[in-house]
Amino acid sequence: MALSDKSDPDTGDGDQNQGPVIRDNRRIDPETGEVRDPEAKKAEEAEVSEEDEATEVEAEVEDIPEVPDTPESVVSEAINADERVVELTNDIKRVQAEYSNYRKRVERDRVAVREVATAQVVGELLPVLDDIGRAREHDELNGGFKAVGEALEATVTKLGLEKYGEQGDEFDPNVHEALTLVPVPNISAQTVIEVFQPGYRIGERILRPARVVVGEPMGDEPETAEAAADEPTDSTEDGEDKK
């Protein structure tokens, strides 16, 4: 028969040539006699599939290797490393501050050395500057000598040399050298009334103090003394009476 030939296992096509599949869709179960519930059957199939999925997930979780706990030695080493980083950072900041102070100190010393060297060179020129000043006072600074003198004054001024000491300045013993004191009325403080030789300085360094005559304020003591000298004393009157 043709049907049996198709289902012959020797042909190798048994799976493809199977007979019709019969599904029991009867509502009454012939074995139990109970009414079948299609929804309950679907729920059971869904539960079975969920259980299968849960089993697969558990199997995958079991396959994940466990991560071992970090040893205490590693944790302590990490803490020590952080402390070391902080310590090195503080050391770097301290070195930077020391280097900054060193640079400032070197720069200050360099300025001081330059100022001393300039003062030594310019100090040798002060007598020449005095001659130029005296020639100017006597209207003898003329011609080529005037050009040379003005050029020299401009050069030393550019180097920082400053001339000071003028009539009417308040006397300062730190920058003035008083040659003599002269009592002067109508002044309230010691004042320069005459300049014999001007002073020179570079910055705060005094190369030569100004040599001046200082006016001293006059008080009331001299007038009182003269008045007392004019009045006769009691001892003189007594002596005249005795005579």
mmCIF file of N, CA, C and O in Angstrom, residues 132-187:
data_model
loop_
_atom_site.group_PDB
_atom_site.id
_atom_site.type_symbol
_atom_site.label_atom_id
_atom_site.label_comp_id
_atom_site.label_asym_id
_atom_site.label_seq_id
_atom_site.Cartn_x
_atom_site.Cartn_y
_atom_site.Cartn_z
ATOM 1 N N ILE A 132 81.229 121.618 38.532
ATOM 2 C CA ILE A 132 80.224 122.033 37.553
ATOM 3 C C ILE A 132 79.194 122.949 38.211
ATOM 4 O O ILE A 132 78.774 123.965 37.626
ATOM 5 N N GLY A 133 78.786 122.626 39.423
ATOM 6 C CA GLY A 133 77.822 123.466 40.124
ATOM 7 C C GLY A 133 78.375 124.840 40.434
ATOM 8 O O GLY A 133 77.667 125.858 40.282
ATOM 9 N N ARG A 134 79.628 124.941 40.882
ATOM 10 C CA ARG A 134 80.224 126.248 41.171
ATOM 11 C C ARG A 134 80.382 127.076 39.894
ATOM 12 O O ARG A 134 80.175 128.306 39.896
ATOM 13 N N ALA A 135 80.741 126.393 38.792
ATOM 14 C CA ALA A 135 80.864 127.120 37.528
ATOM 15 C C ALA A 135 79.505 127.666 37.088
ATOM 16 O O ALA A 135 79.409 128.772 36.560
ATOM 17 N N ARG A 136 78.461 126.906 37.328
ATOM 18 C CA ARG A 136 77.124 127.387 36.962
ATOM 19 C C ARG A 136 76.732 128.584 37.825
ATOM 20 O O ARG A 136 76.089 129.528 37.322
ATOM 21 N N GLU A 137 77.058 128.561 39.105
ATOM 22 C CA GLU A 137 76.720 129.678 39.992
ATOM 23 C C GLU A 137 77.430 130.966 39.577
ATOM 24 O O GLU A 137 76.895 132.070 39.762
ATOM 25 N N HIS A 138 78.637 130.849 39.019
ATOM 26 C CA HIS A 138 79.417 132.032 38.617
ATOM 27 C C HIS A 138 79.280 132.324 37.119
ATOM 28 O O HIS A 138 80.089 133.085 36.559
ATOM 29 N N ASP A 139 78.309 131.706 36.462
ATOM 30 C CA ASP A 139 78.057 131.928 35.028
ATOM 31 C C ASP A 139 79.276 131.608 34.186
ATOM 32 O O ASP A 139 79.565 132.297 33.178
ATOM 33 N N GLU A 140 80.024 130.594 34.580
ATOM 34 C CA GLU A 140 81.204 130.188 33.825
ATOM 35 C C GLU A 140 80.983 128.872 33.079
ATOM 36 O O GLU A 140 81.919 128.343 32.487
ATOM 37 N N LEU A 141 79.764 128.349 33.128
ATOM 38 C CA LEU A 141 79.455 127.090 32.444
ATOM 39 C C LEU A 141 78.983 127.422 31.038
ATOM 40 O O LEU A 141 77.789 127.567 30.758
ATOM 41 N N ASN A 142 79.942 127.563 30.124
ATOM 42 C CA ASN A 142 79.644 128.000 28.768
ATOM 43 C C ASN A 142 80.341 127.095 27.768
ATOM 44 O O ASN A 142 81.294 126.371 28.095
ATOM 45 N N GLY A 143 79.888 127.176 26.528
ATOM 46 C CA GLY A 143 80.552 126.487 25.433
ATOM 47 C C GLY A 143 80.532 124.978 25.573
ATOM 48 O O GLY A 143 79.575 124.359 26.047
ATOM 49 N N GLY A 144 81.654 124.391 25.164
ATOM 50 C CA GLY A 144 81.772 122.936 25.226
ATOM 51 C C GLY A 144 81.775 122.409 26.649
ATOM 52 O O GLY A 144 81.276 121.301 26.907
ATOM 53 N N PHE A 145 82.323 123.194 27.590
ATOM 54 C CA PHE A 145 82.324 122.762 28.986
ATOM 55 C C PHE A 145 80.900 122.601 29.506
ATOM 56 O O PHE A 145 80.601 121.682 30.280
ATOM 57 N N LYS A 146 79.976 123.461 29.053
ATOM 58 C CA LYS A 146 78.578 123.367 29.473
ATOM 59 C C LYS A 146 77.942 122.084 28.950
ATOM 60 O O LYS A 146 77.226 121.386 29.689
ATOM 61 N N ALA A 147 78.214 121.751 27.683
ATOM 62 C CA ALA A 147 77.632 120.538 27.104
ATOM 63 C C ALA A 147 78.141 119.292 27.823
ATOM 64 O O ALA A 147 77.379 118.369 28.130
ATOM 65 N N VAL A 148 79.462 119.290 28.118
ATOM 66 C CA VAL A 148 80.026 118.132 28.818
ATOM 67 C C VAL A 148 79.462 118.034 30.233
ATOM 68 O O VAL A 148 79.116 116.944 30.711
ATOM 69 N N GLY A 149 79.346 119.159 30.915
ATOM 70 C CA GLY A 149 78.822 119.142 32.272
ATOM 71 C C GLY A 149 77.377 118.667 32.339
ATOM 72 O O GLY A 149 77.006 117.852 33.194
ATOM 73 N N GLU A 150 76.548 119.169 31.435
ATOM 74 C CA GLU A 150 75.150 118.754 31.422
ATOM 75 C C GLU A 150 75.016 117.272 31.060
ATOM 76 O O GLU A 150 74.146 116.567 31.598
ATOM 77 N N ALA A 151 75.871 116.788 30.141
ATOM 78 C CA ALA A 151 75.825 115.367 29.782
ATOM 79 C C ALA A 151 76.218 114.494 30.974
ATOM 80 O O ALA A 151 75.609 113.443 31.222
ATOM 81 N N LEU A 152 77.225 114.926 31.725
ATOM 82 C CA LEU A 152 77.645 114.160 32.899
ATOM 83 C C LEU A 152 76.557 114.150 33.961
ATOM 84 O O LEU A 152 76.253 113.106 34.568
ATOM 85 N N GLU A 153 75.918 115.289 34.197
ATOM 86 C CA GLU A 153 74.825 115.351 35.174
ATOM 87 C C GLU A 153 73.652 114.471 34.750
ATOM 88 O O GLU A 153 73.033 113.798 35.588
ATOM 89 N N ALA A 154 73.347 114.464 33.457
ATOM 90 C CA ALA A 154 72.255 113.623 32.975
ATOM 91 C C ALA A 154 72.590 112.142 33.140
ATOM 92 O O ALA A 154 71.713 111.332 33.488
ATOM 93 N N THR A 155 73.844 111.783 32.949
ATOM 94 C CA THR A 155 74.244 110.373 33.071
ATOM 95 C C THR A 155 74.136 109.892 34.511
ATOM 96 O O THR A 155 73.587 108.821 34.784
ATOM 97 N N VAL A 156 74.654 110.671 35.460
ATOM 98 C CA VAL A 156 74.602 110.239 36.858
ATOM 99 C C VAL A 156 73.167 110.255 37.380
ATOM 100 O O VAL A 156 72.798 109.443 38.243
ATOM 101 N N THR A 157 72.344 111.177 36.863
ATOM 102 C CA THR A 157 70.925 111.183 37.259
ATOM 103 C C THR A 157 70.237 109.931 36.754
ATOM 104 O O THR A 157 69.395 109.332 37.456
ATOM 105 N N LYS A 158 70.586 109.489 35.541
ATOM 106 C CA LYS A 158 70.022 108.259 35.008
ATOM 107 C C LYS A 158 70.440 107.048 35.829
ATOM 108 O O LYS A 158 69.688 106.073 35.942
ATOM 109 N N LEU A 159 71.612 107.097 36.429
ATOM 110 C CA LEU A 159 72.085 106.000 37.283
ATOM 111 C C LEU A 159 71.433 106.013 38.659
ATOM 112 O O LEU A 159 71.658 105.094 39.444
ATOM 113 N N GLY A 160 70.634 107.035 38.942
ATOM 114 C CA GLY A 160 69.916 107.080 40.217
ATOM 115 C C GLY A 160 70.467 108.079 41.210
ATOM 116 O O GLY A 160 69.989 108.138 42.347
ATOM 117 N N LEU A 161 71.456 108.879 40.823
ATOM 118 C CA LEU A 161 72.022 109.860 41.737
ATOM 119 C C LEU A 161 71.050 111.017 41.923
ATOM 120 O O LEU A 161 70.493 111.545 40.949
ATOM 121 N N GLU A 162 70.856 111.421 43.164
ATOM 122 C CA GLU A 162 69.924 112.506 43.492
ATOM 123 C C GLU A 162 70.659 113.553 44.319
ATOM 124 O O GLU A 162 71.313 113.230 45.316
ATOM 125 N N LYS A 163 70.527 114.793 43.919
ATOM 126 C CA LYS A 163 71.131 115.914 44.644
ATOM 127 C C LYS A 163 70.084 116.501 45.581
ATOM 128 O O LYS A 163 68.921 116.660 45.216
ATOM 129 N N TYR A 164 70.479 116.837 46.792
ATOM 130 C CA TYR A 164 69.532 117.406 47.746
ATOM 131 C C TYR A 164 70.260 118.428 48.625
ATOM 132 O O TYR A 164 71.487 118.495 48.662
ATOM 133 N N GLY A 165 69.462 119.169 49.367
ATOM 134 C CA GLY A 165 69.986 120.214 50.251
ATOM 135 C C GLY A 165 69.717 121.586 49.680
ATOM 136 O O GLY A 165 70.491 122.074 48.846
ATOM 137 N N GLU A 166 68.620 122.193 50.108
ATOM 138 C CA GLU A 166 68.257 123.514 49.644
ATOM 139 C C GLU A 166 67.987 124.424 50.841
ATOM 140 O O GLU A 166 67.629 123.964 51.931
ATOM 141 N N GLN A 167 68.182 125.693 50.639
ATOM 142 C CA GLN A 167 67.913 126.673 51.686
ATOM 143 C C GLN A 167 66.421 126.653 52.018
ATOM 144 O O GLN A 167 65.573 126.681 51.133
ATOM 145 N N GLY A 168 66.089 126.595 53.294
ATOM 146 C CA GLY A 168 64.706 126.536 53.751
ATOM 147 C C GLY A 168 64.247 125.134 54.100
ATOM 148 O O GLY A 168 63.146 124.969 54.655
ATOM 149 N N ASP A 169 65.064 124.105 53.802
ATOM 150 C CA ASP A 169 64.700 122.740 54.189
ATOM 151 C C ASP A 169 64.785 122.585 55.706
ATOM 152 O O ASP A 169 65.602 123.219 56.381
ATOM 153 N N GLU A 170 63.927 121.731 56.242
ATOM 154 C CA GLU A 170 64.005 121.432 57.664
ATOM 155 C C GLU A 170 65.233 120.563 57.937
ATOM 156 O O GLU A 170 65.523 119.619 57.201
ATOM 157 N N PHE A 171 65.955 120.909 58.963
ATOM 158 C CA PHE A 171 67.202 120.211 59.271
ATOM 159 C C PHE A 171 66.912 118.784 59.713
ATOM 160 O O PHE A 171 66.056 118.528 60.554
ATOM 161 N N ASP A 172 67.633 117.836 59.100
ATOM 162 C CA ASP A 172 67.520 116.419 59.429
ATOM 163 C C ASP A 172 68.932 115.893 59.669
ATOM 164 O O ASP A 172 69.741 115.824 58.728
ATOM 165 N N PRO A 173 69.257 115.534 60.887
ATOM 166 C CA PRO A 173 70.638 115.069 61.161
ATOM 167 C C PRO A 173 71.012 113.794 60.424
ATOM 168 O O PRO A 173 72.196 113.465 60.331
ATOM 169 N N ASN A 174 70.029 113.092 59.897
ATOM 170 C CA ASN A 174 70.331 111.865 59.159
ATOM 171 C C ASN A 174 70.877 112.148 57.758
ATOM 172 O O ASN A 174 71.593 111.303 57.193
ATOM 173 N N VAL A 175 70.525 113.293 57.191
ATOM 174 C CA VAL A 175 70.959 113.612 55.830
ATOM 175 C C VAL A 175 71.726 114.924 55.751
ATOM 176 O O VAL A 175 72.272 115.245 54.686
ATOM 177 N N HIS A 176 71.762 115.694 56.825
ATOM 178 C CA HIS A 176 72.466 116.972 56.837
ATOM 179 C C HIS A 176 73.621 116.920 57.833
ATOM 180 O O HIS A 176 73.536 116.232 58.858
ATOM 181 N N GLU A 177 74.647 117.676 57.503
ATOM 182 C CA GLU A 177 75.773 117.865 58.428
ATOM 183 C C GLU A 177 75.813 119.341 58.801
ATOM 184 O O GLU A 177 76.086 120.209 57.952
ATOM 185 N N ALA A 178 75.508 119.629 60.069
ATOM 186 C CA ALA A 178 75.441 121.018 60.525
ATOM 187 C C ALA A 178 76.852 121.527 60.797
ATOM 188 O O ALA A 178 77.565 120.977 61.651
ATOM 189 N N LEU A 179 77.236 122.554 60.085
ATOM 190 C CA LEU A 179 78.560 123.160 60.321
ATOM 191 C C LEU A 179 78.507 124.137 61.479
ATOM 192 O O LEU A 179 79.485 124.274 62.218
ATOM 193 N N THR A 180 77.383 124.814 61.631
ATOM 194 C CA THR A 180 77.225 125.750 62.734
ATOM 195 C C THR A 180 75.748 126.006 62.972
ATOM 196 O O THR A 180 74.915 125.767 62.087
ATOM 197 N N LEU A 181 75.434 126.507 64.172
ATOM 198 C CA LEU A 181 74.065 126.863 64.534
ATOM 199 C C LEU A 181 73.991 128.368 64.716
ATOM 200 O O LEU A 181 74.845 128.968 65.390
ATOM 201 N N VAL A 182 72.970 128.972 64.140
ATOM 202 C CA VAL A 182 72.777 130.412 64.214
ATOM 203 C C VAL A 182 71.376 130.681 64.741
ATOM 204 O O VAL A 182 70.402 130.173 64.157
ATOM 205 N N PRO A 183 71.216 131.426 65.831
ATOM 206 C CA PRO A 183 69.876 131.754 66.322
ATOM 207 C C PRO A 183 69.132 132.613 65.298
ATOM 208 O O PRO A 183 69.663 133.614 64.805
ATOM 209 N N VAL A 184 67.933 132.216 65.000
ATOM 210 C CA VAL A 184 67.132 132.918 64.003
ATOM 211 C C VAL A 184 65.743 133.138 64.581
ATOM 212 O O VAL A 184 65.120 132.204 65.088
ATOM 213 N N PRO A 185 65.223 134.352 64.528
ATOM 214 C CA PRO A 185 63.866 134.595 65.046
ATOM 215 C C PRO A 185 62.801 134.132 64.051
ATOM 216 O O PRO A 185 63.069 133.909 62.865
ATOM 217 N N ASN A 186 61.616 133.994 64.566
ATOM 218 C CA ASN A 186 60.423 133.720 63.750
ATOM 219 C C ASN A 186 60.492 132.355 63.037
ATOM 220 O O ASN A 186 59.964 132.204 61.931
ATOM 221 N N ILE A 187 61.152 131.396 63.601
ATOM 222 C CA ILE A 187 61.106 130.031 63.075
ATOM 223 C C ILE A 187 60.764 129.100 64.231
ATOM 224 O O ILE A 187 61.093 129.372 65.390
#
